[in-house]
């Protein structure tokens, strides 16, 4: 069963409460962040499917949402959610209200795709990366498989703007009622791009 797991000589009870920082979790089960792509492609606003999906999982100790873009040019997946407009924030508020109504705890994963974003995903907007190095692969777009394009190498000003976008995303997450945020810093997205020789 999921009730007990061995960790050396100690038994951890998965279904018992735990405090993580200042957050009380009713159990030690965490729902991983899973890309959903269920938003309207143009608005990136969470909808009824998000409310149903996340509230149905409110019995987990902690829910981590899907990756959620902090800027219009930062979305690498058609239909992925955003947290940079009032409409997106209101959409997420419906989700957090439904999760909290069932006693759940939910954190928003905020993210920017950087060079993994294709212009066709973001209505032709400029894409950004640590350096002007394209991913050597194709990506599925609304026009079919296409080659990745070289992003604009971030200037100091671009980096400051991105930091501001992450801050706004975190502030909007708070307005939307999330219990916390998770910064997505892996998988070749903007934060990770600055840490890798292949992209910086």
PDB file of C-alpha atoms in Angstrom:
ATOM      1  CA  UNK A   1       0.000   0.000   0.000  1.00  0.00           C
ATOM      2  CA  UNK A   2       0.980   3.671  -0.099  1.00  0.00           C
ATOM      3  CA  UNK A   3       0.685   3.981   3.660  1.00  0.00           C
ATOM      4  CA  UNK A   4       4.283   3.100   4.529  1.00  0.00           C
ATOM      5  CA  UNK A   5       7.624   3.235   2.721  1.00  0.00           C
ATOM      6  CA  UNK A   6      11.012   2.248   4.067  1.00  0.00           C
ATOM      7  CA  UNK A   7      13.717   4.870   4.344  1.00  0.00           C
ATOM      8  CA  UNK A   8      16.609   3.075   5.998  1.00  0.00           C
ATOM      9  CA  UNK A   9      15.548   2.090   9.498  1.00  0.00           C
ATOM     10  CA  UNK A  10      12.784   4.699   9.575  1.00  0.00           C
ATOM     11  CA  UNK A  11       9.284   4.212   8.221  1.00  0.00           C
ATOM     12  CA  UNK A  12       7.699   7.236   6.591  1.00  0.00           C
ATOM     13  CA  UNK A  13       3.918   7.419   6.689  1.00  0.00           C
ATOM     14  CA  UNK A  14       2.882   8.883   3.335  1.00  0.00           C
ATOM     15  CA  UNK A  15      -0.625   9.698   4.448  1.00  0.00           C
ATOM     16  CA  UNK A  16       0.353  11.630   7.580  1.00  0.00           C
ATOM     17  CA  UNK A  17       0.656  15.440   7.788  1.00  0.00           C
ATOM     18  CA  UNK A  18       3.943  17.288   7.332  1.00  0.00           C
ATOM     19  CA  UNK A  19       4.995  20.922   7.527  1.00  0.00           C
ATOM     20  CA  UNK A  20       7.096  22.233   4.622  1.00  0.00           C
ATOM     21  CA  UNK A  21       8.315  25.740   5.354  1.00  0.00           C
ATOM     22  CA  UNK A  22       5.229  27.560   6.541  1.00  0.00           C
ATOM     23  CA  UNK A  23       2.829  25.315   4.615  1.00  0.00           C
ATOM     24  CA  UNK A  24       0.934  22.537   6.396  1.00  0.00           C
ATOM     25  CA  UNK A  25       0.312  19.544   4.139  1.00  0.00           C
ATOM     26  CA  UNK A  26      -2.313  16.963   5.070  1.00  0.00           C
ATOM     27  CA  UNK A  27      -0.152  14.169   3.623  1.00  0.00           C
ATOM     28  CA  UNK A  28       3.222  13.630   1.940  1.00  0.00           C
ATOM     29  CA  UNK A  29       1.900  12.868  -1.535  1.00  0.00           C
ATOM     30  CA  UNK A  30       2.850  15.506  -4.129  1.00  0.00           C
ATOM     31  CA  UNK A  31       1.248  15.692  -7.546  1.00  0.00           C
ATOM     32  CA  UNK A  32       3.967  16.415 -10.105  1.00  0.00           C
ATOM     33  CA  UNK A  33       3.703  19.267 -12.574  1.00  0.00           C
ATOM     34  CA  UNK A  34       2.291  17.855 -15.820  1.00  0.00           C
ATOM     35  CA  UNK A  35       1.930  19.806 -19.064  1.00  0.00           C
ATOM     36  CA  UNK A  36      -1.768  19.909 -19.966  1.00  0.00           C
ATOM     37  CA  UNK A  37      -2.165  22.257 -23.015  1.00  0.00           C
ATOM     38  CA  UNK A  38      -5.900  22.709 -22.429  1.00  0.00           C
ATOM     39  CA  UNK A  39      -6.094  26.523 -22.666  1.00  0.00           C
ATOM     40  CA  UNK A  40      -7.362  28.551 -25.581  1.00  0.00           C
ATOM     41  CA  UNK A  41      -4.374  28.961 -27.932  1.00  0.00           C
ATOM     42  CA  UNK A  42      -4.807  32.721 -28.201  1.00  0.00           C
ATOM     43  CA  UNK A  43      -5.528  33.710 -24.590  1.00  0.00           C
ATOM     44  CA  UNK A  44      -3.765  31.027 -22.478  1.00  0.00           C
ATOM     45  CA  UNK A  45      -6.576  31.425 -19.919  1.00  0.00           C
ATOM     46  CA  UNK A  46      -7.294  28.422 -17.638  1.00  0.00           C
ATOM     47  CA  UNK A  47     -10.856  27.167 -18.044  1.00  0.00           C
ATOM     48  CA  UNK A  48     -13.431  24.662 -16.740  1.00  0.00           C
ATOM     49  CA  UNK A  49     -11.145  21.728 -17.620  1.00  0.00           C
ATOM     50  CA  UNK A  50      -8.483  23.128 -15.287  1.00  0.00           C
ATOM     51  CA  UNK A  51     -10.997  23.590 -12.476  1.00  0.00           C
ATOM     52  CA  UNK A  52     -12.174  19.994 -12.856  1.00  0.00           C
ATOM     53  CA  UNK A  53      -8.693  18.501 -13.291  1.00  0.00           C
ATOM     54  CA  UNK A  54      -6.993  20.148 -10.311  1.00  0.00           C
ATOM     55  CA  UNK A  55      -9.923  20.049  -7.881  1.00  0.00           C
ATOM     56  CA  UNK A  56     -10.293  16.301  -8.556  1.00  0.00           C
ATOM     57  CA  UNK A  57      -6.742  15.904  -7.193  1.00  0.00           C
ATOM     58  CA  UNK A  58      -7.151  18.084  -4.096  1.00  0.00           C
ATOM     59  CA  UNK A  59      -6.653  15.090  -1.786  1.00  0.00           C
ATOM     60  CA  UNK A  60      -2.915  15.146  -2.582  1.00  0.00           C
ATOM     61  CA  UNK A  61      -0.791  16.840   0.066  1.00  0.00           C
ATOM     62  CA  UNK A  62       0.471  19.300  -2.534  1.00  0.00           C
ATOM     63  CA  UNK A  63      -0.429  19.952  -6.162  1.00  0.00           C
ATOM     64  CA  UNK A  64       2.163  21.439  -8.517  1.00  0.00           C
ATOM     65  CA  UNK A  65       0.473  22.886 -11.601  1.00  0.00           C
ATOM     66  CA  UNK A  66       1.522  22.647 -15.206  1.00  0.00           C
ATOM     67  CA  UNK A  67       4.209  25.045 -16.448  1.00  0.00           C
ATOM     68  CA  UNK A  68       2.653  28.498 -16.713  1.00  0.00           C
ATOM     69  CA  UNK A  69       4.201  31.239 -18.859  1.00  0.00           C
ATOM     70  CA  UNK A  70       5.182  34.542 -17.250  1.00  0.00           C
ATOM     71  CA  UNK A  71       5.268  36.453 -20.556  1.00  0.00           C
ATOM     72  CA  UNK A  72       3.547  36.231 -23.969  1.00  0.00           C
ATOM     73  CA  UNK A  73       6.770  35.210 -25.769  1.00  0.00           C
ATOM     74  CA  UNK A  74       7.643  32.609 -23.130  1.00  0.00           C
ATOM     75  CA  UNK A  75       5.117  29.915 -24.009  1.00  0.00           C
ATOM     76  CA  UNK A  76       6.679  26.847 -25.654  1.00  0.00           C
ATOM     77  CA  UNK A  77       3.457  24.819 -25.914  1.00  0.00           C
ATOM     78  CA  UNK A  78       0.299  25.725 -27.820  1.00  0.00           C
ATOM     79  CA  UNK A  79      -2.532  25.722 -25.303  1.00  0.00           C
ATOM     80  CA  UNK A  80      -0.312  26.067 -22.225  1.00  0.00           C
ATOM     81  CA  UNK A  81      -1.446  28.438 -19.493  1.00  0.00           C
ATOM     82  CA  UNK A  82      -0.209  31.935 -18.726  1.00  0.00           C
ATOM     83  CA  UNK A  83      -0.081  34.148 -15.626  1.00  0.00           C
ATOM     84  CA  UNK A  84       0.725  37.543 -17.184  1.00  0.00           C
ATOM     85  CA  UNK A  85      -2.805  38.950 -17.784  1.00  0.00           C
ATOM     86  CA  UNK A  86      -5.731  39.748 -15.522  1.00  0.00           C
ATOM     87  CA  UNK A  87      -7.872  37.218 -17.428  1.00  0.00           C
ATOM     88  CA  UNK A  88      -5.338  34.422 -16.864  1.00  0.00           C
ATOM     89  CA  UNK A  89      -5.071  35.350 -13.187  1.00  0.00           C
ATOM     90  CA  UNK A  90      -8.857  35.236 -12.854  1.00  0.00           C
ATOM     91  CA  UNK A  91      -8.927  31.853 -14.608  1.00  0.00           C
ATOM     92  CA  UNK A  92      -6.395  30.464 -12.130  1.00  0.00           C
ATOM     93  CA  UNK A  93      -8.388  31.986  -9.230  1.00  0.00           C
ATOM     94  CA  UNK A  94     -11.297  29.734 -10.179  1.00  0.00           C
ATOM     95  CA  UNK A  95      -8.897  26.769  -9.954  1.00  0.00           C
ATOM     96  CA  UNK A  96      -7.431  27.679  -6.563  1.00  0.00           C
ATOM     97  CA  UNK A  97     -10.898  28.376  -5.147  1.00  0.00           C
ATOM     98  CA  UNK A  98     -12.069  24.904  -6.227  1.00  0.00           C
ATOM     99  CA  UNK A  99      -8.946  23.206  -4.817  1.00  0.00           C
ATOM    100  CA  UNK A 100      -9.155  25.088  -1.507  1.00  0.00           C
ATOM    101  CA  UNK A 101     -12.857  24.299  -1.217  1.00  0.00           C
ATOM    102  CA  UNK A 102     -11.831  20.626  -1.098  1.00  0.00           C
ATOM    103  CA  UNK A 103      -9.045  21.294   1.419  1.00  0.00           C
ATOM    104  CA  UNK A 104      -6.172  21.110  -1.068  1.00  0.00           C
ATOM    105  CA  UNK A 105      -2.877  22.992  -1.318  1.00  0.00           C
ATOM    106  CA  UNK A 106      -1.695  24.151  -4.740  1.00  0.00           C
ATOM    107  CA  UNK A 107       1.481  25.826  -6.023  1.00  0.00           C
ATOM    108  CA  UNK A 108       1.853  27.401  -9.460  1.00  0.00           C
ATOM    109  CA  UNK A 109       4.848  26.392 -11.577  1.00  0.00           C
ATOM    110  CA  UNK A 110       6.048  29.549 -13.349  1.00  0.00           C
ATOM    111  CA  UNK A 111       8.259  29.351 -16.404  1.00  0.00           C
ATOM    112  CA  UNK A 112       9.609  30.929 -19.582  1.00  0.00           C
ATOM    113  CA  UNK A 113      10.514  28.699 -22.506  1.00  0.00           C
ATOM    114  CA  UNK A 114      13.349  30.863 -23.822  1.00  0.00           C
ATOM    115  CA  UNK A 115      14.844  29.375 -26.984  1.00  0.00           C
ATOM    116  CA  UNK A 116      12.453  26.402 -26.770  1.00  0.00           C
ATOM    117  CA  UNK A 117       9.688  28.788 -27.851  1.00  0.00           C
ATOM    118  CA  UNK A 118       8.910  28.927 -31.563  1.00  0.00           C
ATOM    119  CA  UNK A 119       7.544  32.177 -33.066  1.00  0.00           C
ATOM    120  CA  UNK A 120       4.524  30.220 -34.363  1.00  0.00           C
ATOM    121  CA  UNK A 121       3.545  29.437 -30.752  1.00  0.00           C
ATOM    122  CA  UNK A 122       3.539  33.112 -29.763  1.00  0.00           C
ATOM    123  CA  UNK A 123       1.992  34.923 -32.746  1.00  0.00           C
ATOM    124  CA  UNK A 124       5.373  35.793 -34.270  1.00  0.00           C
ATOM    125  CA  UNK A 125       6.804  37.468 -31.162  1.00  0.00           C
ATOM    126  CA  UNK A 126      10.571  37.658 -30.661  1.00  0.00           C
ATOM    127  CA  UNK A 127      11.981  34.648 -28.820  1.00  0.00           C
ATOM    128  CA  UNK A 128      14.814  34.986 -26.298  1.00  0.00           C
ATOM    129  CA  UNK A 129      17.668  32.820 -25.067  1.00  0.00           C
ATOM    130  CA  UNK A 130      20.920  33.042 -23.167  1.00  0.00           C
ATOM    131  CA  UNK A 131      22.695  33.146 -26.552  1.00  0.00           C
ATOM    132  CA  UNK A 132      21.583  33.243 -30.189  1.00  0.00           C
ATOM    133  CA  UNK A 133      21.857  29.448 -30.508  1.00  0.00           C
ATOM    134  CA  UNK A 134      18.935  27.491 -31.925  1.00  0.00           C
ATOM    135  CA  UNK A 135      17.927  24.067 -30.640  1.00  0.00           C
ATOM    136  CA  UNK A 136      19.153  21.549 -33.214  1.00  0.00           C
ATOM    137  CA  UNK A 137      15.803  19.855 -33.677  1.00  0.00           C
ATOM    138  CA  UNK A 138      12.268  20.372 -34.886  1.00  0.00           C
ATOM    139  CA  UNK A 139       9.202  21.325 -32.900  1.00  0.00           C
ATOM    140  CA  UNK A 140       5.508  20.643 -33.499  1.00  0.00           C
ATOM    141  CA  UNK A 141       3.732  23.905 -34.351  1.00  0.00           C
ATOM    142  CA  UNK A 142       0.268  24.741 -35.653  1.00  0.00           C
ATOM    143  CA  UNK A 143       1.869  24.493 -39.130  1.00  0.00           C
ATOM    144  CA  UNK A 144       3.315  21.017 -38.479  1.00  0.00           C
ATOM    145  CA  UNK A 145       6.939  20.123 -37.658  1.00  0.00           C
ATOM    146  CA  UNK A 146       9.296  23.058 -38.039  1.00  0.00           C
ATOM    147  CA  UNK A 147      12.956  23.683 -37.292  1.00  0.00           C
ATOM    148  CA  UNK A 148      13.694  25.646 -34.125  1.00  0.00           C
ATOM    149  CA  UNK A 149      14.871  29.199 -34.770  1.00  0.00           C
ATOM    150  CA  UNK A 150      17.768  31.034 -33.176  1.00  0.00           C
ATOM    151  CA  UNK A 151      16.518  33.252 -30.342  1.00  0.00           C
ATOM    152  CA  UNK A 152      17.648  36.791 -29.630  1.00  0.00           C
ATOM    153  CA  UNK A 153      20.552  36.679 -27.179  1.00  0.00           C
ATOM    154  CA  UNK A 154      19.413  38.340 -23.966  1.00  0.00           C
ATOM    155  CA  UNK A 155      20.971  41.707 -23.226  1.00  0.00           C
ATOM    156  CA  UNK A 156      21.318  42.958 -19.649  1.00  0.00           C
ATOM    157  CA  UNK A 157      18.109  44.898 -20.235  1.00  0.00           C
ATOM    158  CA  UNK A 158      16.320  41.753 -21.465  1.00  0.00           C
ATOM    159  CA  UNK A 159      17.468  39.861 -18.365  1.00  0.00           C
ATOM    160  CA  UNK A 160      16.118  42.612 -16.114  1.00  0.00           C
ATOM    161  CA  UNK A 161      12.808  42.525 -17.993  1.00  0.00           C
ATOM    162  CA  UNK A 162      12.616  38.740 -17.580  1.00  0.00           C
ATOM    163  CA  UNK A 163      13.308  39.058 -13.862  1.00  0.00           C
ATOM    164  CA  UNK A 164      10.454  41.564 -13.720  1.00  0.00           C
ATOM    165  CA  UNK A 165       8.207  39.146 -15.648  1.00  0.00           C
ATOM    166  CA  UNK A 166       8.957  36.377 -13.154  1.00  0.00           C
ATOM    167  CA  UNK A 167       8.179  38.767 -10.328  1.00  0.00           C
ATOM    168  CA  UNK A 168       4.874  39.772 -11.950  1.00  0.00           C
ATOM    169  CA  UNK A 169       4.059  36.077 -12.453  1.00  0.00           C
ATOM    170  CA  UNK A 170       4.679  35.418  -8.760  1.00  0.00           C
ATOM    171  CA  UNK A 171       2.582  38.427  -7.759  1.00  0.00           C
ATOM    172  CA  UNK A 172      -0.249  37.319 -10.061  1.00  0.00           C
ATOM    173  CA  UNK A 173      -0.021  33.813  -8.590  1.00  0.00           C
ATOM    174  CA  UNK A 174      -0.543  35.344  -5.149  1.00  0.00           C
ATOM    175  CA  UNK A 175      -3.521  37.343  -6.467  1.00  0.00           C
ATOM    176  CA  UNK A 176      -4.916  34.128  -7.933  1.00  0.00           C
ATOM    177  CA  UNK A 177      -4.856  32.491  -4.500  1.00  0.00           C
ATOM    178  CA  UNK A 178      -1.994  30.029  -4.910  1.00  0.00           C
ATOM    179  CA  UNK A 179      -0.328  28.800  -1.726  1.00  0.00           C
ATOM    180  CA  UNK A 180       3.114  29.155  -3.302  1.00  0.00           C
ATOM    181  CA  UNK A 181       5.068  28.962  -6.547  1.00  0.00           C
ATOM    182  CA  UNK A 182       7.619  26.624  -8.089  1.00  0.00           C
ATOM    183  CA  UNK A 183      10.237  28.163 -10.377  1.00  0.00           C
ATOM    184  CA  UNK A 184      10.795  25.881 -13.373  1.00  0.00           C
ATOM    185  CA  UNK A 185      14.564  25.939 -13.817  1.00  0.00           C
ATOM    186  CA  UNK A 186      15.209  22.743 -15.799  1.00  0.00           C
ATOM    187  CA  UNK A 187      14.588  20.969 -19.129  1.00  0.00           C
ATOM    188  CA  UNK A 188      16.363  23.521 -21.299  1.00  0.00           C
ATOM    189  CA  UNK A 189      14.058  26.465 -20.606  1.00  0.00           C
ATOM    190  CA  UNK A 190      15.254  30.035 -19.971  1.00  0.00           C
ATOM    191  CA  UNK A 191      16.725  29.592 -16.473  1.00  0.00           C
ATOM    192  CA  UNK A 192      18.463  26.353 -17.484  1.00  0.00           C
ATOM    193  CA  UNK A 193      19.757  27.927 -20.707  1.00  0.00           C
ATOM    194  CA  UNK A 194      21.996  30.265 -18.747  1.00  0.00           C
ATOM    195  CA  UNK A 195      23.536  27.303 -16.885  1.00  0.00           C
ATOM    196  CA  UNK A 196      24.361  25.157 -19.945  1.00  0.00           C
ATOM    197  CA  UNK A 197      27.362  25.521 -22.239  1.00  0.00           C
ATOM    198  CA  UNK A 198      25.284  24.162 -25.126  1.00  0.00           C
ATOM    199  CA  UNK A 199      22.959  27.176 -24.951  1.00  0.00           C
ATOM    200  CA  UNK A 200      25.137  29.871 -23.322  1.00  0.00           C
TER     201      UNK A 200
END
